[in-house]
Amino acid sequence: ATPAEVSFVVGNLASAVLWAVAFLPQMREFIVTRDITGYSFAVSAIDVTGCTANVIILFAPRGASAAQALTEGAPFVAIVVMHSVLVLTALLVVCLRPKGVAASEKCGSAPNTEGAV
């Protein structure tokens, strides 16, 4: 393998895959618990904005090809895509939560009957 190929695999491809994998535990938590307590849509928005700006900067130099910019920006693109999937998962969890289940109740937990008559 040439140094350029190694650089691409380690610097772009592997880092994009690792960033994508890093989102999976949070998605699993949303799905298993049917709860998004503590999740910040604002932090996701800020991260997506920053990553998008980085990808735009890669397109800025004259003569930069789209393929080269996207290749170099693969980790940023992966983060944007995974944040989109994470936000969609969070919205689905909230919208598809069974009626009568409070946001703070975990799946399988006994309902709070304190003070019930």
Backbone as ProteinMPNN parsed JSONL, in Angstrom:
{"seq_chain_A": "ATPAEVSFVVGNLASAVLWAVAFLPQMREFIVTRDITGYSFAVSAIDVTGCTANVIILFAPRGASAAQALTEGAPFVAIVVMHSVLVLTALLVVCLRPKGVAASEKCGSAPNTEGAV", "coords_chain_A": {"N_chain_A": [[0.837, -1.186, 0.0], [0.468, 2.214, -0.748], [1.769, 5.276, 0.695], [-0.192, 7.281, 0.402], [-2.544, 5.815, 0.133], [-2.658, 4.525, 2.624], [-2.84, 6.754, 4.255], [-5.365, 7.709, 3.437], [-7.057, 5.57, 4.229], [-6.595, 5.385, 7.027], [-6.8, 8.08, 7.928], [-9.188, 9.107, 6.815], [-11.221, 7.162, 6.02], [-11.279, 5.166, 8.14], [-11.585, 6.849, 10.346], [-14.059, 8.041, 9.774], [-15.763, 5.813, 9.885], [-15.4, 5.046, 12.573], [-16.411, 7.32, 13.879], [-19.072, 7.112, 13.08], [-19.809, 4.668, 14.284], [-19.629, 5.42, 16.919], [-22.008, 6.673, 17.508], [-23.895, 4.689, 17.781], [-24.354, 3.437, 20.424], [-25.897, 5.441, 21.727], [-28.157, 5.602, 20.105], [-29.14, 3.009, 20.472], [-29.746, 3.138, 23.188], [-31.847, 5.025, 23.166], [-33.802, 3.566, 21.763], [-34.114, 1.161, 23.256], [-34.845, 2.067, 25.834], [-36.868, 3.773, 25.235], [-36.749, 6.481, 25.682], [-35.559, 9.798, 25.745], [-34.396, 11.439, 27.527], [-32.152, 13.881, 28.608], [-30.872, 14.169, 26.214], [-29.545, 16.468, 23.89], [-30.827, 18.482, 21.541], [-29.852, 20.876, 20.658], [-27.047, 20.701, 20.908], [-26.554, 18.768, 18.984], [-27.363, 20.213, 16.728], [-25.476, 22.289, 16.7], [-23.11, 20.81, 16.352], [-23.597, 19.635, 13.835], [-23.734, 21.964, 12.29], [-21.089, 22.924, 12.536], [-19.626, 20.771, 11.384], [-20.695, 20.776, 8.808], [-19.812, 23.273, 7.962], [-17.052, 22.771, 7.906], [-16.917, 20.9, 5.794], [-17.806, 22.533, 3.702], [-15.709, 24.368, 3.604], [-13.731, 22.709, 2.616], [-14.517, 22.552, -0.016], [-13.968, 25.063, -0.887], [-11.341, 25.911, -1.941], [-9.9, 26.9, -5.085], [-10.275, 24.853, -7.883], [-10.677, 22.571, -6.449], [-11.898, 19.349, -6.388], [-15.149, 17.829, -6.273], [-15.205, 15.159, -5.491], [-12.732, 14.867, -4.192], [-12.991, 16.707, -2.093], [-15.169, 15.605, -0.681], [-14.052, 13.162, -0.007], [-11.924, 13.918, 1.669], [-13.446, 15.135, 3.566], [-14.884, 13.087, 4.705], [-15.081, 12.118, 7.469], [-16.472, 14.284, 8.622], [-18.808, 14.332, 7.092], [-19.83, 11.848, 7.803], [-20.435, 12.326, 10.5], [-22.453, 14.271, 10.256], [-24.424, 12.79, 8.899], [-24.906, 10.731, 10.793], [-25.786, 12.215, 13.001], [-28.157, 13.116, 11.902], [-29.562, 10.699, 11.641], [-29.653, 10.04, 14.345], [-31.214, 12.144, 15.437], [-33.581, 11.693, 14.033], [-34.196, 9.141, 15.054], [-34.585, 9.839, 17.769], [-36.832, 11.521, 17.525], [-38.706, 9.698, 16.494], [-38.848, 7.904, 18.643], [-40.02, 9.53, 20.6], [-42.425, 10.284, 19.325], [-43.641, 7.824, 18.847], [-43.983, 6.748, 21.295], [-45.892, 4.896, 23.611], [-49.204, 5.992, 24.508], [-49.798, 7.626, 27.591], [-47.439, 6.905, 28.771], [-44.994, 8.305, 30.568], [-42.343, 10.621, 29.82], [-40.177, 10.221, 31.464], [-40.386, 7.64, 32.34], [-39.063, 4.406, 32.101], [-38.949, 1.751, 29.711], [-40.694, -1.118, 30.654], [-40.61, -0.552, 33.333], [-42.29, -0.242, 36.47], [-45.365, 1.494, 36.669], [-45.72, 4.719, 38.193], [-47.43, 4.732, 41.077], [-47.76, 6.113, 43.336], [-49.585, 7.945, 45.636], [-51.899, 7.424, 44.34], [-55.391, 6.74, 44.247]], "CA_chain_A": [[0.0, 0.0, 0.0], [1.225, 3.462, -0.831], [1.475, 6.182, 1.806], [-1.455, 7.993, 0.161], [-3.637, 4.881, 0.436], [-2.672, 4.355, 4.078], [-3.354, 8.015, 4.792], [-6.8, 7.747, 3.177], [-7.747, 4.566, 5.05], [-6.499, 5.734, 8.448], [-7.239, 9.442, 8.206], [-10.53, 9.443, 6.342], [-12.179, 6.059, 6.063], [-11.376, 4.6, 9.496], [-12.121, 7.846, 11.264], [-15.49, 8.188, 9.477], [-16.447, 4.618, 10.41], [-15.38, 5.117, 14.037], [-17.376, 8.35, 14.288], [-20.416, 6.56, 12.881], [-20.026, 3.642, 15.309], [-19.758, 6.092, 18.221], [-23.402, 7.073, 17.708], [-24.757, 3.53, 17.965], [-24.85, 3.234, 21.793], [-26.954, 6.41, 22.042], [-29.365, 5.166, 19.383], [-29.627, 1.818, 21.164], [-30.346, 3.608, 24.448], [-33.145, 5.618, 22.831], [-34.74, 2.526, 21.334], [-34.37, 0.214, 24.342], [-35.537, 2.703, 26.96], [-37.922, 4.643, 24.707], [-36.594, 7.722, 26.438], [-34.464, 10.638, 25.248], [-34.04, 12.372, 28.593], [-30.746, 14.258, 28.638], [-30.365, 14.41, 24.862], [-29.599, 17.879, 23.529], [-30.964, 18.776, 20.118], [-29.004, 22.042, 20.384], [-25.665, 20.242, 20.706], [-26.531, 18.13, 17.657], [-27.443, 21.282, 15.721], [-24.177, 22.981, 16.676], [-22.137, 19.891, 15.767], [-23.908, 19.536, 12.402], [-23.333, 23.241, 11.687], [-19.62, 22.941, 12.454], [-19.173, 19.781, 10.406], [-21.09, 21.266, 7.489], [-18.883, 24.362, 7.633], [-15.774, 22.154, 7.538], [-17.042, 20.326, 4.449], [-17.875, 23.67, 2.773], [-14.341, 24.905, 3.483], [-12.975, 21.808, 1.742], [-14.911, 22.855, -1.38], [-13.633, 26.455, -1.179], [-10.178, 26.208, -2.798], [-10.102, 26.794, -6.538], [-9.805, 23.595, -8.459], [-10.978, 21.427, -5.588], [-12.96, 18.528, -6.977], [-16.16, 17.38, -5.302], [-14.789, 13.85, -4.977], [-11.626, 15.068, -3.253], [-13.515, 17.385, -0.908], [-15.971, 14.646, 0.084], [-13.133, 12.158, 0.531], [-11.236, 14.523, 2.814], [-14.454, 15.488, 4.558], [-15.658, 11.895, 5.069], [-15.467, 12.078, 8.889], [-17.492, 15.304, 8.883], [-20.033, 13.87, 6.455], [-20.335, 10.758, 8.646], [-21.023, 12.925, 11.7], [-23.723, 14.901, 9.861], [-25.373, 11.716, 8.609], [-25.264, 10.03, 12.029], [-26.634, 13.124, 13.792], [-29.483, 13.088, 11.275], [-30.19, 9.436, 12.041], [-29.903, 10.126, 15.787], [-32.36, 13.038, 15.636], [-34.757, 10.963, 13.538], [-34.479, 8.106, 16.054], [-35.149, 10.508, 18.941], [-38.186, 11.966, 17.196], [-39.555, 8.508, 16.4], [-39.055, 7.388, 20.001], [-40.977, 10.414, 21.267], [-43.723, 10.244, 18.642], [-44.221, 6.485, 18.891], [-44.105, 6.304, 22.688], [-47.293, 4.614, 23.918], [-49.906, 7.021, 25.278], [-49.814, 7.381, 29.031], [-46.099, 6.619, 29.276], [-44.282, 9.569, 30.778], [-41.012, 10.65, 29.221], [-39.171, 9.771, 32.414], [-40.552, 6.219, 32.625], [-38.322, 3.505, 31.24], [-39.714, 0.587, 29.274], [-40.669, -2.236, 31.576], [-40.65, -0.128, 34.745], [-43.642, -0.182, 37.01], [-45.865, 2.871, 36.68], [-45.723, 5.382, 39.491], [-48.778, 4.731, 41.629], [-47.731, 6.841, 44.6], [-50.627, 8.933, 45.779], [-53.095, 7.021, 43.601], [-56.49, 6.312, 45.11]], "C_chain_A": [[0.88, 1.246, 0.0], [0.893, 4.338, 0.378], [0.157, 6.937, 1.631], [-2.646, 7.096, 0.487], [-3.779, 4.675, 1.943], [-3.253, 5.595, 4.741], [-4.86, 8.112, 4.606], [-7.542, 6.798, 4.107], [-7.745, 4.978, 6.515], [-7.117, 7.097, 8.736], [-8.671, 9.754, 7.836], [-11.528, 8.317, 6.566], [-12.363, 5.516, 7.481], [-11.98, 5.608, 10.463], [-13.603, 8.084, 11.021], [-16.278, 7.016, 10.046], [-16.498, 4.674, 11.936], [-16.34, 6.18, 14.562], [-18.8, 7.828, 14.168], [-20.747, 5.543, 13.966], [-20.246, 4.284, 16.68], [-21.191, 6.512, 18.522], [-24.313, 5.899, 18.066], [-25.212, 3.293, 19.408], [-25.97, 4.192, 22.181], [-28.253, 6.026, 21.354], [-29.979, 3.945, 20.066], [-30.339, 2.217, 22.453], [-31.728, 4.218, 24.202], [-34.18, 4.535, 22.549], [-35.111, 1.603, 22.483], [-35.194, 0.844, 25.457], [-36.763, 3.503, 26.526], [-37.935, 5.984, 25.438], [-35.414, 8.495, 25.866], [-34.043, 11.677, 26.282], [-32.527, 12.618, 28.585], [-30.152, 14.524, 27.264], [-30.551, 15.881, 24.512], [-29.662, 18.048, 22.013], [-30.065, 19.949, 19.737], [-27.563, 21.629, 20.127], [-25.544, 19.558, 19.346], [-26.541, 19.193, 16.564], [-26.111, 22.011, 15.585], [-23.122, 22.104, 16.011], [-22.351, 19.759, 14.261], [-23.489, 20.816, 11.68], [-21.819, 23.304, 11.508], [-19.084, 21.977, 11.416], [-19.511, 20.209, 8.985], [-20.157, 22.385, 7.043], [-17.522, 23.8, 7.221], [-15.816, 21.557, 6.14], [-17.096, 21.446, 3.408], [-16.486, 24.258, 2.547], [-13.496, 24.022, 2.573], [-13.311, 22.035, 0.269], [-14.414, 24.229, -1.822], [-12.429, 26.659, -2.102], [-10.492, 26.027, -4.282], [-9.533, 25.463, -7.014], [-10.056, 22.379, -7.583], [-12.125, 20.637, -6.209], [-13.911, 18.078, -5.871], [-15.744, 16.054, -4.676], [-13.685, 14.002, -3.931], [-12.131, 15.713, -1.961], [-14.327, 16.422, -0.044], [-15.108, 13.551, 0.694], [-12.436, 12.694, 1.767], [-12.216, 14.862, 3.934], [-15.284, 14.312, 5.04], [-16.012, 11.83, 6.556], [-16.568, 13.096, 9.218], [-18.842, 14.907, 8.291], [-20.66, 12.753, 7.288], [-21.011, 11.309, 9.896], [-22.373, 13.556, 11.375], [-24.781, 13.831, 9.619], [-25.832, 11.042, 9.899], [-26.077, 10.923, 12.966], [-28.05, 13.145, 13.219], [-30.238, 11.829, 11.669], [-30.54, 9.469, 13.526], [-31.117, 11.002, 16.084], [-33.645, 12.354, 15.168], [-35.17, 9.867, 14.522], [-35.128, 8.717, 17.285], [-36.582, 10.95, 18.683], [-39.15, 10.787, 17.088], [-39.859, 7.928, 17.781], [-40.106, 8.227, 20.717], [-42.363, 10.288, 20.633], [-44.408, 8.889, 18.749], [-44.325, 5.919, 20.306], [-45.572, 6.039, 22.969], [-47.917, 5.721, 24.753], [-49.922, 6.627, 26.74], [-48.459, 7.04, 29.609], [-45.357, 7.946, 29.367], [-42.892, 9.479, 30.179], [-39.961, 10.093, 30.162], [-39.291, 8.289, 32.742], [-39.791, 5.392, 31.608], [-39.234, 2.36, 30.819], [-39.582, -0.52, 30.297], [-40.696, -1.837, 33.033], [-42.095, -0.045, 35.197], [-44.117, 1.266, 37.003], [-45.865, 3.426, 38.092], [-47.152, 5.459, 39.998], [-48.821, 5.43, 42.977], [-48.817, 7.908, 44.599], [-51.89, 8.583, 45.025], [-54.16, 6.523, 44.577], [-57.056, 5.03, 44.615]], "O_chain_A": [[1.907, 1.301, 0.676], [-0.148, 4.159, 1.009], [-0.536, 7.204, 2.613], [-3.639, 7.557, 1.049], [-4.891, 4.653, 2.471], [-4.056, 5.499, 5.669], [-5.566, 8.55, 5.515], [-8.546, 7.178, 4.709], [-8.784, 4.927, 7.174], [-7.879, 7.244, 9.692], [-9.307, 10.587, 8.481], [-12.554, 8.502, 7.221], [-13.491, 5.42, 7.965], [-12.801, 5.247, 11.306], [-14.344, 8.31, 11.977], [-17.346, 7.21, 10.626], [-17.536, 4.378, 12.528], [-17.009, 5.968, 15.573], [-19.635, 8.068, 15.04], [-21.851, 5.557, 14.51], [-20.976, 3.739, 17.509], [-21.546, 6.688, 19.687], [-25.4, 6.108, 18.604], [-26.382, 2.968, 19.608], [-26.897, 3.8, 22.889], [-29.326, 6.113, 21.95], [-31.198, 3.862, 20.218], [-31.407, 1.693, 22.768], [-32.668, 3.953, 24.952], [-35.304, 4.595, 23.047], [-36.287, 1.291, 22.673], [-36.132, 0.23, 25.966], [-37.597, 3.868, 27.355], [-38.988, 6.532, 25.762], [-34.384, 7.907, 25.538], [-33.409, 12.676, 25.944], [-31.733, 11.678, 28.559], [-29.043, 15.048, 27.16], [-31.592, 16.468, 24.803], [-28.691, 17.794, 21.301], [-29.571, 20.008, 18.611], [-26.923, 22.158, 19.218], [-24.553, 19.743, 18.639], [-25.807, 19.081, 15.582], [-25.675, 22.312, 14.475], [-22.329, 22.588, 15.202], [-21.388, 19.771, 13.495], [-22.946, 20.755, 10.577], [-21.33, 23.693, 10.447], [-18.185, 22.324, 10.65], [-18.711, 20.028, 8.067], [-19.758, 22.439, 5.88], [-16.905, 24.305, 6.283], [-14.858, 21.693, 5.379], [-16.494, 21.322, 2.342], [-16.132, 24.607, 1.421], [-12.642, 24.521, 1.84], [-12.491, 21.747, -0.604], [-14.436, 24.533, -3.015], [-12.492, 27.518, -2.981], [-11.24, 25.132, -4.677], [-8.46, 25.028, -6.595], [-9.679, 21.266, -7.95], [-13.182, 21.187, -6.515], [-13.535, 17.964, -4.704], [-15.911, 15.849, -3.474], [-13.71, 13.333, -2.898], [-11.74, 15.309, -0.865], [-14.194, 16.419, 1.179], [-15.398, 13.065, 1.788], [-12.363, 12.015, 2.791], [-11.848, 14.873, 5.109], [-16.291, 14.511, 5.72], [-17.155, 11.511, 6.883], [-17.479, 12.807, 9.993], [-19.887, 15.117, 8.907], [-21.878, 12.713, 7.461], [-22.056, 10.804, 10.305], [-23.331, 13.395, 12.131], [-25.912, 13.959, 10.088], [-27.027, 10.807, 10.079], [-26.969, 10.431, 13.657], [-29.026, 13.186, 13.968], [-31.423, 11.889, 11.994], [-31.599, 8.984, 13.926], [-31.96, 10.632, 16.902], [-34.675, 12.434, 15.838], [-36.357, 9.686, 14.79], [-36.111, 8.182, 17.797], [-37.451, 10.771, 19.536], [-40.29, 10.875, 17.545], [-40.985, 7.512, 18.054], [-40.992, 7.679, 21.372], [-43.363, 10.195, 21.345], [-45.637, 8.818, 18.74], [-44.704, 4.764, 20.497], [-46.422, 6.854, 22.613], [-47.254, 6.32, 25.6], [-50.044, 5.452, 27.084], [-48.332, 6.896, 30.825], [-45.128, 8.617, 28.36], [-42.33, 8.391, 30.047], [-38.955, 9.548, 29.71], [-38.389, 7.726, 33.362], [-39.864, 5.643, 30.405], [-40.196, 2.046, 31.52], [-38.481, -0.825, 30.754], [-40.796, -2.705, 33.9], [-43.002, 0.193, 34.399], [-43.338, 2.17, 37.304], [-45.994, 2.683, 39.065], [-47.987, 6.16, 39.426], [-49.823, 5.344, 43.686], [-48.936, 8.682, 43.65], [-52.857, 9.343, 45.053], [-53.837, 5.948, 45.617], [-57.996, 4.5, 45.207]]}, "name": "protein", "num_of_chains": 1, "seq": "ATPAEVSFVVGNLASAVLWAVAFLPQMREFIVTRDITGYSFAVSAIDVTGCTANVIILFAPRGASAAQALTEGAPFVAIVVMHSVLVLTALLVVCLRPKGVAASEKCGSAPNTEGAV"}
